[in-house]
Short mmCIF file of N, CA and C in Angstrom, two decimals:
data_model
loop_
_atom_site.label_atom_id
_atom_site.label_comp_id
_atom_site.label_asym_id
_atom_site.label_seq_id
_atom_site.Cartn_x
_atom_site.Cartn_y
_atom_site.Cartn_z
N UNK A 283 73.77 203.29 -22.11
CA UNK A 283 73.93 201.98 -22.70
C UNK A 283 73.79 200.92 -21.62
N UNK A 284 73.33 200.53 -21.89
CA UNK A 284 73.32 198.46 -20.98
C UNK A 284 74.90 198.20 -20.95
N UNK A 285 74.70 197.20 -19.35
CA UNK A 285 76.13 196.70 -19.34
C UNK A 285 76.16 195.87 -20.13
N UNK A 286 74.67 195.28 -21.04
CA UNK A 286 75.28 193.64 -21.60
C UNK A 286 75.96 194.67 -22.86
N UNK A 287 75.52 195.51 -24.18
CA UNK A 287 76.32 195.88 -25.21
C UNK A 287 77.51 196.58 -24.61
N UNK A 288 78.18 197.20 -23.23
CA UNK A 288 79.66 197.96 -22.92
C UNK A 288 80.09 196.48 -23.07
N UNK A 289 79.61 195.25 -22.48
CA UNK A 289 80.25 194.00 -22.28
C UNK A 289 80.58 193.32 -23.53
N UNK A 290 79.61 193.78 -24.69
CA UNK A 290 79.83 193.10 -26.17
C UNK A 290 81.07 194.21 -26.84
N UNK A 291 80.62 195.42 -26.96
CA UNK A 291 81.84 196.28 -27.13
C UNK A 291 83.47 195.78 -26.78
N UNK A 292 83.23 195.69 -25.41
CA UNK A 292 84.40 195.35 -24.35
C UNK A 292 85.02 193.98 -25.46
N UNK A 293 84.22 193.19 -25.01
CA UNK A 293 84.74 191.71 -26.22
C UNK A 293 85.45 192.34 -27.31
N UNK A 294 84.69 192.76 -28.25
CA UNK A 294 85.52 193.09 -29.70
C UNK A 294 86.50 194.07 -29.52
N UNK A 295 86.69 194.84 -28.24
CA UNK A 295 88.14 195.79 -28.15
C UNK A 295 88.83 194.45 -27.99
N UNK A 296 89.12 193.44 -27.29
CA UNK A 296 89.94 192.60 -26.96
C UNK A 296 89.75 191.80 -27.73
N UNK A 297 89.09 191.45 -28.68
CA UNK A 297 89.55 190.49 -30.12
C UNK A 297 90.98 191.81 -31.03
N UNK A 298 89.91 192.45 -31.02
CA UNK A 298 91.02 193.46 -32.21
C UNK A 298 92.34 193.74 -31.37
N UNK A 299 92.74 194.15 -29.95
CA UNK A 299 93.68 194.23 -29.56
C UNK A 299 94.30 193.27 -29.53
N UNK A 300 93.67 192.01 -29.00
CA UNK A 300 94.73 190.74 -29.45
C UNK A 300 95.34 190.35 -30.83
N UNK A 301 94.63 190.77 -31.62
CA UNK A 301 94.94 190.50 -33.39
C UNK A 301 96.06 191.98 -33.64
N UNK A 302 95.61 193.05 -32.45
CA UNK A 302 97.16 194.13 -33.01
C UNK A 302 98.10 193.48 -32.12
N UNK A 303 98.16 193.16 -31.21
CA UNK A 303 99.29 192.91 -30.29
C UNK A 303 100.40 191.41 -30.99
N UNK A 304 99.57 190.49 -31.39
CA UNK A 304 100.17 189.14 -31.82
C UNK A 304 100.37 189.70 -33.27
N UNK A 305 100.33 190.39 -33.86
CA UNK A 305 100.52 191.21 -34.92
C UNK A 305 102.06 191.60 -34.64
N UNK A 306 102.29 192.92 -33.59
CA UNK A 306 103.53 193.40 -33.49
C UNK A 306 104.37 192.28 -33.00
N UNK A 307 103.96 191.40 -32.38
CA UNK A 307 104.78 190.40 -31.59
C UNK A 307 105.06 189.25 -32.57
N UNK A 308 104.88 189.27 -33.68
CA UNK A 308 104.71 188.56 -34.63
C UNK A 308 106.04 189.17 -35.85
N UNK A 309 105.65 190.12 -35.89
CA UNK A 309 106.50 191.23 -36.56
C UNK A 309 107.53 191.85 -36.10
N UNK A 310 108.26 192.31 -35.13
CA UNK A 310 108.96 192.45 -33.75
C UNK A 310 109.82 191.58 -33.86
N UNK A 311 109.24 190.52 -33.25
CA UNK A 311 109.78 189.19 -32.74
C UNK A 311 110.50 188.00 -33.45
N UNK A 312 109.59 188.32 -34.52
CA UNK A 312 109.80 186.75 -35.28
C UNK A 312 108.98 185.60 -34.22
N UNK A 313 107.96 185.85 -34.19
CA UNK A 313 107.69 184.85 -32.84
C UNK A 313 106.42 184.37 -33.86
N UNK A 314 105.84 183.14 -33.73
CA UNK A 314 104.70 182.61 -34.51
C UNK A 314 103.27 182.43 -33.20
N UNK A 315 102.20 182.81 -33.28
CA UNK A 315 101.30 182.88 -32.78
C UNK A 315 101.19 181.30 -31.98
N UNK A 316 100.80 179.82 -32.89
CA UNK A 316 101.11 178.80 -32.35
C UNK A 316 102.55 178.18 -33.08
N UNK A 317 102.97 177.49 -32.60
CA UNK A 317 104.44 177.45 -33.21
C UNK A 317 104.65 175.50 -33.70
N UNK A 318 103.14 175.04 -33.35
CA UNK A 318 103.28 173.73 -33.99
C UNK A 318 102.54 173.54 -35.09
N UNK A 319 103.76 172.74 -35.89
CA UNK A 319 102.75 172.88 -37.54
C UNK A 319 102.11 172.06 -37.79
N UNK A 320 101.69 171.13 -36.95
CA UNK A 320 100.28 170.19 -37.19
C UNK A 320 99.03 170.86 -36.39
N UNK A 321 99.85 172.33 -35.99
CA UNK A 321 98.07 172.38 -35.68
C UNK A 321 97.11 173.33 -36.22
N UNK A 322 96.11 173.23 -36.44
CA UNK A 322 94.77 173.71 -37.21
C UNK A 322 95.03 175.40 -37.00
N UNK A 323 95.08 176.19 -38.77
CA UNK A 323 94.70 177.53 -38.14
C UNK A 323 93.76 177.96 -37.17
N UNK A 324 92.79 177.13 -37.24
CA UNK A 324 91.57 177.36 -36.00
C UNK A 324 92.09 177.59 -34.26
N UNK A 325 93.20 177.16 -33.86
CA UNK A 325 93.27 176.42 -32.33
C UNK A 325 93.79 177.89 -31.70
N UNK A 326 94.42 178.93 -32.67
CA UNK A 326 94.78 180.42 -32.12
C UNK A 326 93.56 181.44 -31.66
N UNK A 327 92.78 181.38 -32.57
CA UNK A 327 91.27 182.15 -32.68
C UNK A 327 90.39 181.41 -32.24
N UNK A 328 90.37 180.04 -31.51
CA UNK A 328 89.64 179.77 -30.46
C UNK A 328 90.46 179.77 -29.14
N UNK A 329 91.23 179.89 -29.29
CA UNK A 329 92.08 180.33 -27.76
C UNK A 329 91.64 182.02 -27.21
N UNK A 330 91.46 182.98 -28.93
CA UNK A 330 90.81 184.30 -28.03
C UNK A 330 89.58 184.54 -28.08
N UNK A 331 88.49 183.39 -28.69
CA UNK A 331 87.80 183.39 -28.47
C UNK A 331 87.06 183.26 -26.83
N UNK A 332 87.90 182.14 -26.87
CA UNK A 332 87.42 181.91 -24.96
C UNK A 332 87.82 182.64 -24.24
N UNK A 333 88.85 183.39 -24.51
CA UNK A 333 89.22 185.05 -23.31
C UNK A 333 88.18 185.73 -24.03
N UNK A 334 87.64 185.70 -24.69
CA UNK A 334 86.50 187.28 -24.85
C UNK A 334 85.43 186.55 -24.49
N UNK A 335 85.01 185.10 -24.49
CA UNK A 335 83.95 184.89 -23.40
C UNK A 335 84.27 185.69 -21.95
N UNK A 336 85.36 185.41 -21.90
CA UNK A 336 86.11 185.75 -20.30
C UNK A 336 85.76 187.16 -20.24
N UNK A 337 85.92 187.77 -20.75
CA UNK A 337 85.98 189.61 -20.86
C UNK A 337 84.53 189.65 -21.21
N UNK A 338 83.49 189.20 -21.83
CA UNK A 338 82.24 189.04 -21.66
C UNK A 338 81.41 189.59 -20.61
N UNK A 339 82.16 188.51 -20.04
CA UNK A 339 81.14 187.84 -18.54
C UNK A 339 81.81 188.34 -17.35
N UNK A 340 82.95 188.60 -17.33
CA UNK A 340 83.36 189.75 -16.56
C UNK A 340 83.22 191.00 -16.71
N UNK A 341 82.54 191.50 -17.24
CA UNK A 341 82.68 192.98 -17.98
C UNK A 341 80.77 192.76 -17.68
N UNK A 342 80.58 192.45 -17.98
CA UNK A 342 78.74 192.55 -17.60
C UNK A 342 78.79 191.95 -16.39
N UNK A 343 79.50 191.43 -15.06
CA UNK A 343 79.05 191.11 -14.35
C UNK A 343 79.72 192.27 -13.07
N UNK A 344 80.89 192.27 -13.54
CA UNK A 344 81.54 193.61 -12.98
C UNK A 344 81.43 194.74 -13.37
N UNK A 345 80.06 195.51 -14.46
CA UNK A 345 79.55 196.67 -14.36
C UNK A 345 78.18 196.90 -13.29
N UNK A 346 78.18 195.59 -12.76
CA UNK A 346 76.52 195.77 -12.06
C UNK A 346 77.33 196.13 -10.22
N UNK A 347 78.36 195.31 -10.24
CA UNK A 347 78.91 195.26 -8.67
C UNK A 347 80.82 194.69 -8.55
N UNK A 348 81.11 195.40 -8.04
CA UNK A 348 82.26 194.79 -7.66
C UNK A 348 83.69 195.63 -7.70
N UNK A 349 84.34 195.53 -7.26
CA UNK A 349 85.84 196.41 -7.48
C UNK A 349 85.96 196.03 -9.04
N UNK A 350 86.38 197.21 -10.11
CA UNK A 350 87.11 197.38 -11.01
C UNK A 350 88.30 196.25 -11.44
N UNK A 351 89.07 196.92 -10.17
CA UNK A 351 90.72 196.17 -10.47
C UNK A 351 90.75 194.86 -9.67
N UNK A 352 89.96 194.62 -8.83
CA UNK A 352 89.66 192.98 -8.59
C UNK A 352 89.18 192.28 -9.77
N UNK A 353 88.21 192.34 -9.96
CA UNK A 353 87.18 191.79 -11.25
C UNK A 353 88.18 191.83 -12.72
N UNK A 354 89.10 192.68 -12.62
CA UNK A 354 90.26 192.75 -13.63
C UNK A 354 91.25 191.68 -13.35
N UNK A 355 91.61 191.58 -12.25
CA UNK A 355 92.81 190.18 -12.22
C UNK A 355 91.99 189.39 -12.02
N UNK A 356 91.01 189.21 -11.38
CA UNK A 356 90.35 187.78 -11.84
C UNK A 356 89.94 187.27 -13.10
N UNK A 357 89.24 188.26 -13.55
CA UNK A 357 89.10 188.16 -15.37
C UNK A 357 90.08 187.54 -15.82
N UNK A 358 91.86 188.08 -15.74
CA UNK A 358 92.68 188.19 -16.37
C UNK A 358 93.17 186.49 -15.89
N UNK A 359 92.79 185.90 -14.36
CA UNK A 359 93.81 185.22 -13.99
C UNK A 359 92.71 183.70 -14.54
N UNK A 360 91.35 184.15 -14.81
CA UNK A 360 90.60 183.21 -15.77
C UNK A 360 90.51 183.25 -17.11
N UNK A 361 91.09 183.85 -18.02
CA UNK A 361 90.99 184.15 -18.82
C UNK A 361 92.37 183.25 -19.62
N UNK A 362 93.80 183.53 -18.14
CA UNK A 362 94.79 182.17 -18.58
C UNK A 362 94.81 181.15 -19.03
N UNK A 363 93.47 180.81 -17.74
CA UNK A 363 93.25 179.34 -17.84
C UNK A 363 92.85 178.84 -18.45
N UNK A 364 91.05 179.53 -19.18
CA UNK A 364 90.73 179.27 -20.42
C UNK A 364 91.28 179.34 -21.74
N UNK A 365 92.16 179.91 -21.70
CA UNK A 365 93.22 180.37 -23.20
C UNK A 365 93.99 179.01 -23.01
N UNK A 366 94.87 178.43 -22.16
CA UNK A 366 95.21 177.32 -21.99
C UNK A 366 94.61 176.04 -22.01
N UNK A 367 93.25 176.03 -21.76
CA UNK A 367 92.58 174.56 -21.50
C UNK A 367 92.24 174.42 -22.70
N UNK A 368 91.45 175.89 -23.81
CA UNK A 368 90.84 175.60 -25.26
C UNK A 368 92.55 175.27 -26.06
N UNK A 369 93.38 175.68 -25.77
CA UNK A 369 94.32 175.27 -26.62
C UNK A 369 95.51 173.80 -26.26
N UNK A 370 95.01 173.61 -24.89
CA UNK A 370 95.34 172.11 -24.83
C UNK A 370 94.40 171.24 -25.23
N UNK A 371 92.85 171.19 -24.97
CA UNK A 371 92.14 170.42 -25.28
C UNK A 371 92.15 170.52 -27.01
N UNK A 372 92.17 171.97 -27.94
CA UNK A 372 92.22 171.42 -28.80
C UNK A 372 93.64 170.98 -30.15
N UNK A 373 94.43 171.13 -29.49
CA UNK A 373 96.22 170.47 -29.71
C UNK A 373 95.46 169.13 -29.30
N UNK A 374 95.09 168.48 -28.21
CA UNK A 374 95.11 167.44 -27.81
C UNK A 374 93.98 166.29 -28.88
N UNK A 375 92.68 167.27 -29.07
CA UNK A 375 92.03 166.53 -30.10
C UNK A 375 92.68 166.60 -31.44
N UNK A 376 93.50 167.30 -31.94
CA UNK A 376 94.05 167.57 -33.47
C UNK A 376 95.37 166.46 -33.58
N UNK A 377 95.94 166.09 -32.61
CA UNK A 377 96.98 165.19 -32.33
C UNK A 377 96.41 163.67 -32.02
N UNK A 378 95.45 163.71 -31.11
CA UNK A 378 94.75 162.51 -30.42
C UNK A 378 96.22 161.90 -29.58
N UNK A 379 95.78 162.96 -29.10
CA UNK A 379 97.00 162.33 -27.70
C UNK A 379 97.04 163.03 -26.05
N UNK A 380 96.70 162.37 -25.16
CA UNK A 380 96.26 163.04 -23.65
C UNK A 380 97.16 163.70 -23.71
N UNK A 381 98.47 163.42 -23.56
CA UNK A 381 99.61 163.95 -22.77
C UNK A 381 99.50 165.66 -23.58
N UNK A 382 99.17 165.54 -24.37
CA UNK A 382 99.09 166.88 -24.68
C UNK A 382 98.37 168.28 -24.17
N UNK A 383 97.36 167.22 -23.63
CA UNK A 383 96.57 168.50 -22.19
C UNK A 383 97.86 168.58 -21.43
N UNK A 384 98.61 167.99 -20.99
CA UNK A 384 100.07 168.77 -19.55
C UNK A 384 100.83 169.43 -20.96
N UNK A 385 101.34 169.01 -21.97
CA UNK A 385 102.38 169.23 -22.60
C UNK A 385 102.24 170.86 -23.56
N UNK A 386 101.24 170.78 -23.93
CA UNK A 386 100.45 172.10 -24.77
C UNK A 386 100.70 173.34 -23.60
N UNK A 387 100.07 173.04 -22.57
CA UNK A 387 99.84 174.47 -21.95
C UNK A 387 101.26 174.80 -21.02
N UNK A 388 102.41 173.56 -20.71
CA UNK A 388 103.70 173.87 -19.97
C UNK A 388 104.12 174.72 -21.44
N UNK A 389 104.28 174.33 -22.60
CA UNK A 389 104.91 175.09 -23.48
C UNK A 389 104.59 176.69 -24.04
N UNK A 390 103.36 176.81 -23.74
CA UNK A 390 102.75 178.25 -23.89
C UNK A 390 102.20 179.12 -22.87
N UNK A 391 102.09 178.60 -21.32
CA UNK A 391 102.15 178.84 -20.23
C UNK A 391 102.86 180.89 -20.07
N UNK A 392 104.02 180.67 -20.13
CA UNK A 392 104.78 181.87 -20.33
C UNK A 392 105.26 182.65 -22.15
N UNK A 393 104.59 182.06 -22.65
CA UNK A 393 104.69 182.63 -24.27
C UNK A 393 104.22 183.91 -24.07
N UNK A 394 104.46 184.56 -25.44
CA UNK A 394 104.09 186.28 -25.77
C UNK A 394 102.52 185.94 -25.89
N UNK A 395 102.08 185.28 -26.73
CA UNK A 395 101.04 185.20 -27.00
C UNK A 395 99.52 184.98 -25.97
N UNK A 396 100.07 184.09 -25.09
CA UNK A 396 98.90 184.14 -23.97
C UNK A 396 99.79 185.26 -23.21
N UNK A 397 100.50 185.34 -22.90
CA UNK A 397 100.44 186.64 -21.65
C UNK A 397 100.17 188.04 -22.46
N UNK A 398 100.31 188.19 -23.31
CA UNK A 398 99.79 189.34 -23.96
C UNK A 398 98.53 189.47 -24.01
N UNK A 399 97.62 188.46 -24.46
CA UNK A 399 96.08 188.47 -24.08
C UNK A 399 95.60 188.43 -23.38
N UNK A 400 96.46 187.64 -22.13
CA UNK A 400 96.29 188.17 -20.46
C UNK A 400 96.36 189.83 -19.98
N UNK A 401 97.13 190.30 -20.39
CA UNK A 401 97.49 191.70 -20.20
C UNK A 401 96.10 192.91 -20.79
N UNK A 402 96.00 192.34 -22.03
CA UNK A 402 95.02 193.08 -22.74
C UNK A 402 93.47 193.03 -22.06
N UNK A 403 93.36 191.27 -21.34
CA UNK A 403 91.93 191.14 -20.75
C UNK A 403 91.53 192.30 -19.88
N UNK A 404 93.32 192.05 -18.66
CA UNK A 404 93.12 193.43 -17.29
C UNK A 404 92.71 194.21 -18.37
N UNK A 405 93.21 195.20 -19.21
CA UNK A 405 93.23 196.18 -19.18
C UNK A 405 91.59 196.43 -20.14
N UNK A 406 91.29 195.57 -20.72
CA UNK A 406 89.72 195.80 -21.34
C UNK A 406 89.08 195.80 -19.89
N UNK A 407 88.47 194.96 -19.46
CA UNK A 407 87.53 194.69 -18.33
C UNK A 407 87.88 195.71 -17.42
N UNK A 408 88.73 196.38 -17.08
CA UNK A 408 89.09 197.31 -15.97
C UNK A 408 88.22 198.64 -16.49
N UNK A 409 88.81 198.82 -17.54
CA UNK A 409 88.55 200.24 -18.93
C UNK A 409 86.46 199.81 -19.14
N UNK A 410 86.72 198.66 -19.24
CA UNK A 410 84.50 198.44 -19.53
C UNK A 410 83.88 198.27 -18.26
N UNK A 411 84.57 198.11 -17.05
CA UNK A 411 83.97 198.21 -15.36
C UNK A 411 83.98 199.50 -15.60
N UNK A 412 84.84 200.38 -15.96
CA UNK A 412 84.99 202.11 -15.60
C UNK A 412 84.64 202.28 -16.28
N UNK A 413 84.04 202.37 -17.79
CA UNK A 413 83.24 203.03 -18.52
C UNK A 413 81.92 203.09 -18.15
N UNK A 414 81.58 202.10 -17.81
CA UNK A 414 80.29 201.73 -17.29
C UNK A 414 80.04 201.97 -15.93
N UNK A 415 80.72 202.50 -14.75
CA UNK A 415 80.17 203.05 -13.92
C UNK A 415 80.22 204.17 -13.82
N UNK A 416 81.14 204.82 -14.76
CA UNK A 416 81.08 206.45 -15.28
C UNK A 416 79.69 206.86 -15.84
N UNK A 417 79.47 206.03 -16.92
CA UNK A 417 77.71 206.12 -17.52
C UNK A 417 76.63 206.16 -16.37
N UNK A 418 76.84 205.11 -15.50
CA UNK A 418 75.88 205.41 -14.74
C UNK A 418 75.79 206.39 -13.83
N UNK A 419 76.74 207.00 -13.17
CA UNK A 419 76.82 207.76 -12.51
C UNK A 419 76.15 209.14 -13.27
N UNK A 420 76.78 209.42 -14.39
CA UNK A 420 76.40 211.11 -15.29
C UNK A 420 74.75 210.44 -15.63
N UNK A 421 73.87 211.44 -15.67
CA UNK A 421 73.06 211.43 -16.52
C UNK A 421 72.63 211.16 -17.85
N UNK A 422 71.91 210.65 -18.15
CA UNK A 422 71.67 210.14 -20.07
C UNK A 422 71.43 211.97 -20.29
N UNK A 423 70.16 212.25 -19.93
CA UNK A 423 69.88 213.56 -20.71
C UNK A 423 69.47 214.67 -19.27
N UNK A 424 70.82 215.63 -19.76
CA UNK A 424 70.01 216.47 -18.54
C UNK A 424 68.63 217.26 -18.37
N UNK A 425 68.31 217.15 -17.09
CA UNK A 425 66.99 217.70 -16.83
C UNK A 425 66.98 219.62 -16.72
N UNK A 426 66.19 220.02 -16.71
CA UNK A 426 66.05 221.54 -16.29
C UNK A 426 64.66 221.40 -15.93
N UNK A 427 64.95 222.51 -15.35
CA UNK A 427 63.44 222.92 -14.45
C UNK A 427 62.79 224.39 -15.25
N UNK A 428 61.71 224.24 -15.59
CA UNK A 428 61.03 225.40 -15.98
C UNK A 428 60.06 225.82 -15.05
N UNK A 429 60.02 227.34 -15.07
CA UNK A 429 59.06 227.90 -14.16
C UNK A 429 57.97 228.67 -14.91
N UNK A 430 56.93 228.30 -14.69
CA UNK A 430 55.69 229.15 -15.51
C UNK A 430 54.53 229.89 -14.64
N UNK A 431 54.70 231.02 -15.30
CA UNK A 431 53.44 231.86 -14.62
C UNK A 431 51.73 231.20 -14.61
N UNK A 432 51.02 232.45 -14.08
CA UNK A 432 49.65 231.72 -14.06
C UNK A 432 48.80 231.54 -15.27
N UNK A 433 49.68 231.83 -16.66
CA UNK A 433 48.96 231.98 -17.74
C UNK A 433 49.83 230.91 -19.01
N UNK A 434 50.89 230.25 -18.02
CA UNK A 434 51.36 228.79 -18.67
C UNK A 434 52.43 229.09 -19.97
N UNK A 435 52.99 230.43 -19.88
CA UNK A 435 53.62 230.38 -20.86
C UNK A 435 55.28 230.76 -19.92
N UNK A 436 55.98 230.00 -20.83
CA UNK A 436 57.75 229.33 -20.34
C UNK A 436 58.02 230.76 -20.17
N UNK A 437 59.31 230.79 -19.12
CA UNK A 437 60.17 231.93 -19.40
C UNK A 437 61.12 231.70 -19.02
#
């Protein structure tokens, strides 16, 4: 397989794991995914949208070169940031109010919800770096060698 489809794969493990995890943590917890009620069902599922860009583009760029578990906390420690900036910038447009870029992301900063999708990024991108240099390493189809006499028939 190509690193770009392990990298599209990789994405949709970490949509669906984020949708089981904020699921149990949801259920568990009593905890609400975003917890302000003026804001748009949309602003949760573009928050993991932009971590599976993140797991994307780390995951196809760290199957071609790079440490595994580096390329995993970096993934993971960009993947914060973007989960935070799409959900301050869009709290901030749904409100129309700046202060809400500082105020949005101090309040969800340490929540279940982004550090859980933080957690899930390491562990996709680590799991699609190592799947994918496992593939390359084994063979697609093994070879054999045949030996034929002077009259061309196999044995």
């Amino acid at each position: 397989m190509s690193r770009w489809l392990i990298a599209t794969m990789t994405s949709v493990l970490f949509i669906a794991l984020v949708i089981a995890v904020t699921g149990f943590e949801a259920l568990l917890a009593d905890v609400e995914v975003i917890s302000q009620p003026d804001a748009t069902p949309y602003l949760g599922p573009a928050m993991v949208l932009g971590g599976a860009t993140v797991v994307f583009l780390a995951t196809a760029v760290g199957a071609r070169d790079g440490n595994p578990g580096v390329t995993g906390l970096v993934a993971a420690a960009t993947a914060y940031l973007v989960m935070l900036g799409v959900g301050a910038v869009g709290y901030a447009l749904v409100r129309s109010d700046l202060t809400e870029l500082l105020v949005f992301p101090a309040g969800y900063a340490l929540g279940p919800f982004v550090v859980g999708s933080v957690v899930v990024v390491l562990l996709c991108v680590v799991g699609g770096i190592a799947t994918a240099r496992h593939q390359a390493k084994t063979p697609g189809a093994p070879t054999t060698t045949t030996s034929t006499s002077d009259d061309g028939a196999r044995r």
